[in-house]
Amino acid sequence: IKALRKHYEFEAQMPDKETLRKKLLGAWTGRAVGCLLGKPLEGIRSDELIPFLKETNNFPMHRYVLSTDITDETLKKYKFSFENKPYGDTVDGMPVDDDTNYVVLSQKIVEEYGRSFESANVAKAWLKYQSIYSYFTAERIAYINFINCIEPPASAMYKNVCREWIGAQIRGDYFGYICPGKPEESAKMAYTDARISHVKNGIYGEMFVSAMISCAAVTEDIEAIIFGGLAQIPHTSRLYEAVMKIYEMYKSGASIEECFEYIHSQYDEHTSHGWCHVISNAMIVVAGLLYGEGDFGKSICIAVNMAFDTDCNGATVGSILGMRGGIDCIDDCWKKPVNNKIHTSIFGVGTVDIEKAVEKTMEHIEN
């Protein structure tokens, strides 16, 4: 991987301690906010998502989906089930979700094993802290492999048809949090984490996101953040090529609608493989960053509006931009439902106070 990277330099400015604390609070909160925005819509396809948003006066998306958007007519009209979902006006804190569980779990791993943790440590933590039902797709297969004494990296390959899906891409945030301005170091941690359940582009996705978050701590330049992330993965990879295509479309003046159509032409959201692949969703993350032009709310809404894995992509964009702009870039209307709380299914952890998680993150940066 190192031999196939394309070097990229950008002007970076390391924030002071208090500014970094605000950035971390923005990153943790932004991940929860973006995840909550997409969570009620996870699994919906665009042929139902777009009409639903238009009918509820939320297209282009600009707010949370609310319980008041769901009527008896809605429940009968759509194949997608809108019942018993966590809506922006019904939650108190970020509900349990794998996207946010992984950030908390990564913090536990670093706390127990240090910054030089190994893949075997991650596998052990998975078995120790969560049940199999907290894991999905490639992660659940890897979990079963651990139980059957198949260790990393073989655990990522044996009978694992999901090994280049999005699962690892949603797990790299914390390594970016604790490596501000050190994208190579964050990418190395992400690689160590990803290889227990993924291969090739599945691994690169986590490295890419983790490195972008690391860069977002030291620059506000969106393009620098994206290229700083790309600089940590092989420039010969399909993921790199796909991200560059979105960037080139944006720079050439292609509209957001044209970008949407292109992504949907490359990956079929009606198949599990297309809907959950790392590349289709990475393209959406990058589109959200570019077309959102640095506006937190606009960017997470674009990511969710494009369908595919809505909560994962909203969470990743929210995490990156929360780090970039700090907690002050997130309007109160987004923060209020999260209420500084992340509910988890991690054994012995339960509900996490975000501000306390930030303080622990600061400790992991310094040690």
mmCIF file of C-alpha atoms in Angstrom:
data_model
loop_
_atom_site.group_PDB
_atom_site.id
_atom_site.type_symbol
_atom_site.label_atom_id
_atom_site.label_comp_id
_atom_site.label_asym_id
_atom_site.label_seq_id
_atom_site.Cartn_x
_atom_site.Cartn_y
_atom_site.Cartn_z
ATOM 1 C CA ILE A 1 0.000 0.000 0.000
ATOM 2 C CA LYS A 2 2.761 2.428 0.935
ATOM 3 C CA ALA A 3 4.546 1.852 -2.364
ATOM 4 C CA LEU A 4 1.414 2.721 -4.355
ATOM 5 C CA ARG A 5 0.531 5.963 -2.603
ATOM 6 C CA LYS A 6 0.584 9.285 -4.443
ATOM 7 C CA HIS A 7 2.207 11.977 -2.305
ATOM 8 C CA TYR A 8 0.163 15.069 -1.476
ATOM 9 C CA GLU A 9 1.149 18.093 0.585
ATOM 10 C CA PHE A 10 -1.114 20.843 1.888
ATOM 11 C CA GLU A 11 -0.817 23.773 4.243
ATOM 12 C CA ALA A 12 -1.660 22.534 7.715
ATOM 13 C CA GLN A 13 -2.090 24.421 10.958
ATOM 14 C CA MET A 14 -2.171 22.482 14.209
ATOM 15 C CA PRO A 15 -4.921 23.881 16.458
ATOM 16 C CA ASP A 16 -4.289 24.872 20.064
ATOM 17 C CA LYS A 17 -5.605 22.601 22.788
ATOM 18 C CA GLU A 18 -8.934 24.356 23.318
ATOM 19 C CA THR A 19 -9.635 24.597 19.580
ATOM 20 C CA LEU A 20 -8.790 20.910 19.200
ATOM 21 C CA ARG A 21 -11.200 20.057 22.002
ATOM 22 C CA LYS A 22 -13.970 21.920 20.145
ATOM 23 C CA LYS A 23 -13.058 20.116 16.927
ATOM 24 C CA LEU A 24 -13.274 16.751 18.642
ATOM 25 C CA LEU A 25 -16.616 17.676 20.175
ATOM 26 C CA GLY A 26 -17.754 18.632 16.676
ATOM 27 C CA ALA A 27 -16.507 15.341 15.245
ATOM 28 C CA TRP A 28 -18.171 13.134 17.871
ATOM 29 C CA THR A 29 -21.396 15.149 17.715
ATOM 30 C CA GLY A 30 -21.300 15.413 13.927
ATOM 31 C CA ARG A 31 -21.042 11.656 13.575
ATOM 32 C CA ALA A 32 -24.050 11.152 15.818
ATOM 33 C CA VAL A 33 -26.066 13.865 14.045
ATOM 34 C CA GLY A 34 -25.332 12.542 10.555
ATOM 35 C CA CYS A 35 -26.136 9.019 11.644
ATOM 36 C CA LEU A 36 -29.429 10.069 13.222
ATOM 37 C CA LEU A 37 -30.386 11.958 10.063
ATOM 38 C CA GLY A 38 -30.004 8.842 7.944
ATOM 39 C CA LYS A 39 -31.039 6.158 10.432
ATOM 40 C CA PRO A 40 -34.849 6.303 9.904
ATOM 41 C CA LEU A 41 -34.209 5.936 6.157
ATOM 42 C CA GLU A 42 -31.640 3.145 6.234
ATOM 43 C CA GLY A 43 -32.587 0.601 3.596
ATOM 44 C CA ILE A 44 -34.917 2.825 1.574
ATOM 45 C CA ARG A 45 -34.179 3.097 -2.141
ATOM 46 C CA SER A 46 -34.164 6.358 -4.051
ATOM 47 C CA ASP A 47 -37.325 5.545 -6.023
ATOM 48 C CA GLU A 48 -39.203 5.819 -2.707
ATOM 49 C CA LEU A 49 -36.888 8.172 -0.823
ATOM 50 C CA ILE A 50 -37.193 11.088 -3.250
ATOM 51 C CA PRO A 51 -41.023 10.997 -3.482
ATOM 52 C CA PHE A 52 -41.273 10.689 0.311
ATOM 53 C CA LEU A 53 -39.018 13.705 0.884
ATOM 54 C CA LYS A 54 -40.938 15.750 -1.682
ATOM 55 C CA GLU A 55 -44.275 14.872 -0.090
ATOM 56 C CA THR A 56 -43.042 15.961 3.329
ATOM 57 C CA ASN A 57 -41.559 19.245 2.053
ATOM 58 C CA ASN A 58 -38.068 18.033 2.835
ATOM 59 C CA PHE A 59 -36.547 17.911 -0.657
ATOM 60 C CA PRO A 60 -33.788 18.748 -1.130
ATOM 61 C CA MET A 61 -33.335 17.410 2.373
ATOM 62 C CA HIS A 62 -32.747 20.135 4.955
ATOM 63 C CA ARG A 63 -33.962 18.694 8.283
ATOM 64 C CA TYR A 64 -34.506 15.502 10.232
ATOM 65 C CA VAL A 65 -37.352 13.202 9.291
ATOM 66 C CA LEU A 66 -40.035 13.734 11.958
ATOM 67 C CA SER A 67 -42.689 11.440 13.348
ATOM 68 C CA THR A 68 -45.276 13.934 12.083
ATOM 69 C CA ASP A 69 -44.111 13.183 8.526
ATOM 70 C CA ILE A 70 -45.459 9.651 8.897
ATOM 71 C CA THR A 71 -49.175 9.253 8.307
ATOM 72 C CA ASP A 72 -51.432 6.234 7.827
ATOM 73 C CA GLU A 73 -51.357 6.999 4.124
ATOM 74 C CA THR A 74 -47.548 6.944 4.163
ATOM 75 C CA LEU A 75 -47.477 3.547 5.846
ATOM 76 C CA LYS A 76 -49.799 2.100 3.209
ATOM 77 C CA LYS A 77 -48.204 3.801 0.212
ATOM 78 C CA TYR A 78 -44.558 2.749 0.531
ATOM 79 C CA LYS A 79 -42.919 -0.656 0.580
ATOM 80 C CA PHE A 80 -40.288 0.714 2.956
ATOM 81 C CA SER A 81 -41.386 0.410 6.574
ATOM 82 C CA PHE A 82 -41.497 3.747 8.374
ATOM 83 C CA GLU A 83 -42.819 2.257 11.611
ATOM 84 C CA ASN A 84 -40.876 2.256 14.874
ATOM 85 C CA LYS A 85 -38.012 4.367 13.560
ATOM 86 C CA PRO A 86 -35.963 6.883 15.600
ATOM 87 C CA TYR A 87 -37.146 10.258 14.350
ATOM 88 C CA GLY A 88 -35.644 13.643 15.132
ATOM 89 C CA ASP A 89 -38.529 14.592 17.411
ATOM 90 C CA THR A 90 -38.827 11.297 19.306
ATOM 91 C CA VAL A 91 -35.293 10.530 20.521
ATOM 92 C CA ASP A 92 -33.259 11.571 23.533
ATOM 93 C CA GLY A 93 -29.705 10.981 22.439
ATOM 94 C CA MET A 94 -28.280 9.040 19.526
ATOM 95 C CA PRO A 95 -30.000 5.615 19.495
ATOM 96 C CA VAL A 96 -27.942 2.424 19.454
ATOM 97 C CA ASP A 97 -26.335 2.005 16.039
ATOM 98 C CA ASP A 98 -23.307 0.149 14.714
ATOM 99 C CA ASP A 99 -21.924 3.360 13.195
ATOM 100 C CA THR A 100 -21.605 5.022 16.593
ATOM 101 C CA ASN A 101 -20.872 1.805 18.510
ATOM 102 C CA TYR A 102 -17.625 1.449 16.569
ATOM 103 C CA VAL A 103 -16.314 4.871 17.587
ATOM 104 C CA VAL A 104 -16.888 4.058 21.245
ATOM 105 C CA LEU A 105 -15.483 0.549 20.815
ATOM 106 C CA SER A 106 -12.344 1.914 19.150
ATOM 107 C CA GLN A 107 -11.848 4.195 22.130
ATOM 108 C CA LYS A 108 -12.074 1.136 24.406
ATOM 109 C CA ILE A 109 -9.509 -0.701 22.267
ATOM 110 C CA VAL A 110 -7.024 2.178 22.424
ATOM 111 C CA GLU A 111 -7.668 2.532 26.153
ATOM 112 C CA GLU A 112 -6.890 -1.146 26.781
ATOM 113 C CA TYR A 113 -4.146 -1.848 24.246
ATOM 114 C CA GLY A 114 -2.656 1.570 23.512
ATOM 115 C CA ARG A 115 -2.031 3.310 20.202
ATOM 116 C CA SER A 116 0.074 0.361 19.014
ATOM 117 C CA PHE A 117 -2.813 -2.117 19.228
ATOM 118 C CA GLU A 118 -2.726 -5.143 16.909
ATOM 119 C CA SER A 119 -5.408 -6.782 14.780
ATOM 120 C CA ALA A 120 -5.684 -9.644 17.258
ATOM 121 C CA ASN A 121 -6.520 -7.110 19.981
ATOM 122 C CA VAL A 122 -9.403 -5.754 17.894
ATOM 123 C CA ALA A 123 -10.780 -9.253 17.309
ATOM 124 C CA LYS A 124 -10.579 -10.006 21.037
ATOM 125 C CA ALA A 125 -12.383 -6.752 21.878
ATOM 126 C CA TRP A 126 -15.174 -7.554 19.444
ATOM 127 C CA LEU A 127 -15.835 -10.858 21.180
ATOM 128 C CA LYS A 128 -15.530 -9.316 24.629
ATOM 129 C CA TYR A 129 -17.703 -6.233 24.273
ATOM 130 C CA GLN A 130 -20.604 -7.011 21.936
ATOM 131 C CA SER A 131 -22.878 -9.862 20.932
ATOM 132 C CA ILE A 132 -22.922 -11.187 17.385
ATOM 133 C CA TYR A 133 -26.185 -9.304 16.775
ATOM 134 C CA SER A 134 -24.339 -5.980 17.010
ATOM 135 C CA TYR A 135 -22.348 -6.859 13.878
ATOM 136 C CA PHE A 136 -23.518 -7.040 10.280
ATOM 137 C CA THR A 137 -22.328 -8.245 6.870
ATOM 138 C CA ALA A 138 -18.519 -8.633 6.780
ATOM 139 C CA GLU A 139 -18.197 -7.988 10.506
ATOM 140 C CA ARG A 140 -20.629 -10.753 11.470
ATOM 141 C CA ILE A 141 -18.847 -13.221 9.208
ATOM 142 C CA ALA A 142 -15.494 -12.237 10.727
ATOM 143 C CA TYR A 143 -16.981 -12.608 14.224
ATOM 144 C CA ILE A 144 -18.077 -16.156 13.390
ATOM 145 C CA ASN A 145 -14.601 -16.837 12.060
ATOM 146 C CA PHE A 146 -13.070 -15.623 15.343
ATOM 147 C CA ILE A 147 -15.286 -18.049 17.262
ATOM 148 C CA ASN A 148 -14.075 -20.829 14.978
ATOM 149 C CA CYS A 149 -10.443 -19.913 15.743
ATOM 150 C CA ILE A 150 -9.810 -18.326 12.348
ATOM 151 C CA GLU A 151 -7.566 -15.389 13.156
ATOM 152 C CA PRO A 152 -6.870 -12.156 11.240
ATOM 153 C CA PRO A 153 -6.215 -11.658 8.411
ATOM 154 C CA ALA A 154 -7.737 -15.007 7.343
ATOM 155 C CA SER A 155 -10.890 -13.988 9.244
ATOM 156 C CA ALA A 156 -11.499 -11.341 6.588
ATOM 157 C CA MET A 157 -11.428 -13.828 3.734
ATOM 158 C CA TYR A 158 -12.889 -17.156 4.797
ATOM 159 C CA LYS A 159 -16.439 -17.402 3.412
ATOM 160 C CA ASN A 160 -16.676 -13.604 3.548
ATOM 161 C CA VAL A 161 -18.570 -12.394 0.479
ATOM 162 C CA CYS A 162 -18.912 -8.922 2.039
ATOM 163 C CA ARG A 163 -15.187 -8.259 2.357
ATOM 164 C CA GLU A 164 -15.207 -5.132 0.170
ATOM 165 C CA TRP A 165 -18.411 -3.669 1.549
ATOM 166 C CA ILE A 166 -18.785 -0.526 3.660
ATOM 167 C CA GLY A 167 -18.300 -2.107 7.109
ATOM 168 C CA ALA A 168 -14.699 -1.070 7.699
ATOM 169 C CA GLN A 169 -15.238 2.416 6.265
ATOM 170 C CA ILE A 170 -17.535 3.253 9.188
ATOM 171 C CA ARG A 171 -14.965 2.122 11.776
ATOM 172 C CA GLY A 172 -12.013 4.443 11.185
ATOM 173 C CA ASP A 173 -13.192 7.706 12.736
ATOM 174 C CA TYR A 174 -11.588 7.375 16.139
ATOM 175 C CA PHE A 175 -8.147 6.784 14.686
ATOM 176 C CA GLY A 176 -8.481 10.080 12.840
ATOM 177 C CA TYR A 177 -9.619 11.749 16.064
ATOM 178 C CA ILE A 178 -6.482 10.713 17.959
ATOM 179 C CA CYS A 179 -4.075 11.510 15.116
ATOM 180 C CA PRO A 180 -4.788 15.173 14.273
ATOM 181 C CA GLY A 181 -2.518 16.224 11.419
ATOM 182 C CA LYS A 182 -0.996 12.734 11.182
ATOM 183 C CA PRO A 183 -2.929 11.013 8.373
ATOM 184 C CA GLU A 184 -0.335 8.300 7.819
ATOM 185 C CA GLU A 185 -0.477 7.281 11.462
ATOM 186 C CA SER A 186 -4.276 7.265 11.474
ATOM 187 C CA ALA A 187 -4.350 5.239 8.245
ATOM 188 C CA LYS A 188 -2.008 2.659 9.757
ATOM 189 C CA MET A 189 -4.353 2.220 12.718
ATOM 190 C CA ALA A 190 -7.290 1.980 10.319
ATOM 191 C CA TYR A 191 -5.466 -0.701 8.338
ATOM 192 C CA THR A 192 -4.814 -2.692 11.515
ATOM 193 C CA ASP A 193 -8.527 -2.490 12.351
ATOM 194 C CA ALA A 194 -9.909 -3.123 8.870
ATOM 195 C CA ARG A 195 -7.890 -6.221 7.990
ATOM 196 C CA ILE A 196 -9.757 -8.395 10.483
ATOM 197 C CA SER A 197 -12.902 -8.256 8.343
ATOM 198 C CA HIS A 198 -12.047 -6.728 4.961
ATOM 199 C CA VAL A 199 -9.619 -6.857 2.052
ATOM 200 C CA LYS A 200 -8.425 -4.484 -0.675
ATOM 201 C CA ASN A 201 -10.900 -1.621 -1.225
ATOM 202 C CA GLY A 202 -12.730 -2.600 1.936
ATOM 203 C CA ILE A 203 -9.538 -1.792 3.836
ATOM 204 C CA TYR A 204 -8.745 1.295 1.766
ATOM 205 C CA GLY A 205 -12.158 2.775 2.622
ATOM 206 C CA GLU A 206 -11.367 2.840 6.324
ATOM 207 C CA MET A 207 -7.872 4.204 5.706
ATOM 208 C CA PHE A 208 -9.286 6.920 3.436
ATOM 209 C CA VAL A 209 -11.907 8.138 5.910
ATOM 210 C CA SER A 210 -9.596 7.986 8.902
ATOM 211 C CA ALA A 211 -6.943 9.998 7.076
ATOM 212 C CA MET A 212 -9.501 12.587 5.918
ATOM 213 C CA ILE A 213 -10.573 13.137 9.515
ATOM 214 C CA SER A 214 -6.946 13.510 10.568
ATOM 215 C CA CYS A 215 -6.478 16.148 7.858
ATOM 216 C CA ALA A 216 -9.721 17.910 8.782
ATOM 217 C CA ALA A 217 -8.200 18.683 12.192
ATOM 218 C CA VAL A 218 -5.534 20.868 10.596
ATOM 219 C CA THR A 219 -7.103 22.387 7.460
ATOM 220 C CA GLU A 220 -10.479 23.745 6.377
ATOM 221 C CA ASP A 221 -9.744 23.148 2.688
ATOM 222 C CA ILE A 222 -12.212 20.460 1.546
ATOM 223 C CA GLU A 223 -10.065 19.437 -1.412
ATOM 224 C CA ALA A 224 -7.004 19.131 0.822
ATOM 225 C CA ILE A 225 -8.987 16.921 3.183
ATOM 226 C CA ILE A 226 -10.040 14.624 0.325
ATOM 227 C CA PHE A 227 -6.611 14.440 -1.300
ATOM 228 C CA GLY A 228 -4.973 14.051 2.099
ATOM 229 C CA GLY A 229 -7.121 10.955 2.548
ATOM 230 C CA LEU A 230 -6.435 9.646 -0.942
ATOM 231 C CA ALA A 231 -2.692 10.021 -0.328
ATOM 232 C CA GLN A 232 -2.869 7.095 2.094
ATOM 233 C CA ILE A 233 -4.345 4.521 -0.294
ATOM 234 C CA PRO A 234 -3.079 3.026 -3.580
ATOM 235 C CA HIS A 235 -3.597 5.400 -6.488
ATOM 236 C CA THR A 236 -4.085 2.269 -8.622
ATOM 237 C CA SER A 237 -7.142 1.146 -6.631
ATOM 238 C CA ARG A 238 -10.733 1.228 -7.824
ATOM 239 C CA LEU A 239 -11.635 3.330 -4.793
ATOM 240 C CA TYR A 240 -9.101 6.003 -5.716
ATOM 241 C CA GLU A 241 -10.332 6.029 -9.319
ATOM 242 C CA ALA A 242 -13.988 6.325 -8.255
ATOM 243 C CA VAL A 243 -13.306 9.199 -5.857
ATOM 244 C CA MET A 244 -11.322 11.037 -8.521
ATOM 245 C CA LYS A 245 -14.229 10.658 -10.944
ATOM 246 C CA ILE A 246 -16.554 12.445 -8.496
ATOM 247 C CA TYR A 247 -13.953 15.145 -7.947
ATOM 248 C CA GLU A 248 -13.489 15.648 -11.712
ATOM 249 C CA MET A 249 -17.254 15.867 -12.236
ATOM 250 C CA TYR A 250 -17.504 18.513 -9.524
ATOM 251 C CA LYS A 251 -14.608 20.549 -10.922
ATOM 252 C CA SER A 252 -15.991 20.369 -14.462
ATOM 253 C CA GLY A 253 -19.280 21.912 -13.326
ATOM 254 C CA ALA A 254 -21.482 18.818 -13.265
ATOM 255 C CA SER A 255 -24.641 19.367 -11.240
ATOM 256 C CA ILE A 256 -25.472 17.453 -8.068
ATOM 257 C CA GLU A 257 -28.244 15.739 -10.036
ATOM 258 C CA GLU A 258 -25.734 14.559 -12.652
ATOM 259 C CA CYS A 259 -23.466 13.287 -9.906
ATOM 260 C CA PHE A 260 -26.401 11.421 -8.357
ATOM 261 C CA GLU A 261 -27.250 9.816 -11.680
ATOM 262 C CA TYR A 262 -23.646 8.813 -12.301
ATOM 263 C CA ILE A 263 -23.260 7.048 -8.955
ATOM 264 C CA HIS A 264 -26.549 5.235 -9.461
ATOM 265 C CA SER A 265 -25.457 4.189 -12.952
ATOM 266 C CA GLN A 266 -22.305 2.583 -11.551
ATOM 267 C CA TYR A 267 -23.834 0.720 -8.620
ATOM 268 C CA ASP A 268 -27.310 -0.767 -8.369
ATOM 269 C CA GLU A 269 -28.857 0.232 -5.056
ATOM 270 C CA HIS A 270 -31.458 -2.534 -5.446
ATOM 271 C CA THR A 271 -28.806 -5.229 -4.955
ATOM 272 C CA SER A 272 -27.137 -5.815 -1.602
ATOM 273 C CA HIS A 273 -23.703 -5.700 -3.226
ATOM 274 C CA GLY A 274 -24.288 -2.356 -4.924
ATOM 275 C CA TRP A 275 -26.118 -0.799 -1.999
ATOM 276 C CA CYS A 276 -23.541 -1.789 0.616
ATOM 277 C CA HIS A 277 -20.290 -1.679 -1.371
ATOM 278 C CA VAL A 278 -17.524 0.536 -0.049
ATOM 279 C CA ILE A 279 -16.981 2.339 -3.355
ATOM 280 C CA SER A 280 -20.573 3.402 -4.036
ATOM 281 C CA ASN A 281 -20.824 4.855 -0.553
ATOM 282 C CA ALA A 282 -17.372 6.463 -0.588
ATOM 283 C CA MET A 283 -18.400 8.296 -3.759
ATOM 284 C CA ILE A 284 -21.455 9.620 -1.925
ATOM 285 C CA VAL A 285 -19.335 10.768 1.017
ATOM 286 C CA VAL A 286 -17.054 12.698 -1.321
ATOM 287 C CA ALA A 287 -20.021 14.178 -3.201
ATOM 288 C CA GLY A 288 -21.469 15.363 0.106
ATOM 289 C CA LEU A 289 -18.184 17.027 1.030
ATOM 290 C CA LEU A 290 -17.707 18.725 -2.339
ATOM 291 C CA TYR A 291 -21.233 19.794 -3.201
ATOM 292 C CA GLY A 292 -21.970 20.753 0.417
ATOM 293 C CA GLU A 293 -19.160 23.326 0.117
ATOM 294 C CA GLY A 294 -18.294 23.220 3.802
ATOM 295 C CA ASP A 295 -21.826 23.767 5.116
ATOM 296 C CA PHE A 296 -22.425 21.084 7.757
ATOM 297 C CA GLY A 297 -26.192 20.713 7.395
ATOM 298 C CA LYS A 298 -26.196 20.900 3.608
ATOM 299 C CA SER A 299 -23.430 18.301 3.360
ATOM 300 C CA ILE A 300 -24.975 15.632 5.584
ATOM 301 C CA CYS A 301 -28.307 16.139 3.838
ATOM 302 C CA ILE A 302 -26.723 15.582 0.424
ATOM 303 C CA ALA A 303 -25.126 12.374 1.702
ATOM 304 C CA VAL A 304 -28.460 11.035 2.958
ATOM 305 C CA ASN A 305 -30.409 12.394 -0.021
ATOM 306 C CA MET A 306 -28.349 10.233 -2.392
ATOM 307 C CA ALA A 307 -29.727 7.040 -0.810
ATOM 308 C CA PHE A 308 -27.587 3.889 -0.548
ATOM 309 C CA ASP A 309 -26.365 3.465 3.065
ATOM 310 C CA THR A 310 -27.942 6.621 4.449
ATOM 311 C CA ASP A 311 -26.934 6.495 8.101
ATOM 312 C CA CYS A 312 -23.353 5.418 7.393
ATOM 313 C CA ASN A 313 -22.742 8.173 4.856
ATOM 314 C CA GLY A 314 -24.443 10.870 6.907
ATOM 315 C CA ALA A 315 -22.344 9.845 9.899
ATOM 316 C CA THR A 316 -19.051 9.902 8.002
ATOM 317 C CA VAL A 317 -19.671 13.297 6.406
ATOM 318 C CA GLY A 318 -20.838 14.652 9.763
ATOM 319 C CA SER A 319 -17.704 13.383 11.466
ATOM 320 C CA ILE A 320 -15.352 14.918 8.900
ATOM 321 C CA LEU A 321 -17.061 18.307 8.821
ATOM 322 C CA GLY A 322 -17.570 18.330 12.583
ATOM 323 C CA MET A 323 -13.817 17.942 12.950
ATOM 324 C CA ARG A 324 -13.172 20.584 10.292
ATOM 325 C CA GLY A 325 -15.412 23.269 11.746
ATOM 326 C CA GLY A 326 -15.707 22.258 15.380
ATOM 327 C CA ILE A 327 -18.859 22.130 17.463
ATOM 328 C CA ASP A 328 -19.796 25.702 16.501
ATOM 329 C CA CYS A 329 -20.371 24.682 12.875
ATOM 330 C CA ILE A 330 -23.288 22.462 13.933
ATOM 331 C CA ASP A 331 -26.528 24.368 14.425
ATOM 332 C CA ASP A 332 -28.638 23.736 17.522
ATOM 333 C CA CYS A 333 -31.452 22.221 15.443
ATOM 334 C CA TRP A 334 -29.104 19.339 14.628
ATOM 335 C CA LYS A 335 -27.564 18.986 18.090
ATOM 336 C CA LYS A 336 -30.762 19.092 20.148
ATOM 337 C CA PRO A 337 -32.044 15.519 19.510
ATOM 338 C CA VAL A 338 -28.580 14.039 20.152
ATOM 339 C CA ASN A 339 -28.463 15.894 23.488
ATOM 340 C CA ASN A 340 -24.771 15.087 24.119
ATOM 341 C CA LYS A 341 -25.560 11.361 24.443
ATOM 342 C CA ILE A 342 -24.728 8.235 22.452
ATOM 343 C CA HIS A 343 -26.561 5.064 23.452
ATOM 344 C CA THR A 344 -24.543 1.913 22.752
ATOM 345 C CA SER A 345 -24.930 -1.859 22.950
ATOM 346 C CA ILE A 346 -21.374 -2.264 24.243
ATOM 347 C CA PHE A 347 -21.210 -4.416 27.348
ATOM 348 C CA GLY A 348 -20.429 -2.389 30.454
ATOM 349 C CA VAL A 349 -20.660 0.938 28.624
ATOM 350 C CA GLY A 350 -24.311 1.710 27.915
ATOM 351 C CA THR A 351 -24.860 5.422 27.318
ATOM 352 C CA VAL A 352 -21.852 7.631 26.563
ATOM 353 C CA ASP A 353 -21.586 11.293 27.506
ATOM 354 C CA ILE A 354 -20.044 12.876 24.405
ATOM 355 C CA GLU A 355 -18.158 15.575 26.308
ATOM 356 C CA LYS A 356 -16.567 12.937 28.556
ATOM 357 C CA ALA A 357 -15.677 10.869 25.467
ATOM 358 C CA VAL A 358 -13.930 13.953 24.080
ATOM 359 C CA GLU A 359 -11.838 14.293 27.246
ATOM 360 C CA LYS A 360 -10.761 10.652 26.914
ATOM 361 C CA THR A 361 -9.924 11.317 23.253
ATOM 362 C CA MET A 362 -7.689 14.203 24.309
ATOM 363 C CA GLU A 363 -5.853 11.824 26.663
ATOM 364 C CA HIS A 364 -5.315 9.338 23.823
ATOM 365 C CA ILE A 365 -3.843 12.089 21.623
ATOM 366 C CA GLU A 366 -1.371 13.080 24.302
ATOM 367 C CA ASN A 367 -0.393 9.550 25.348
#
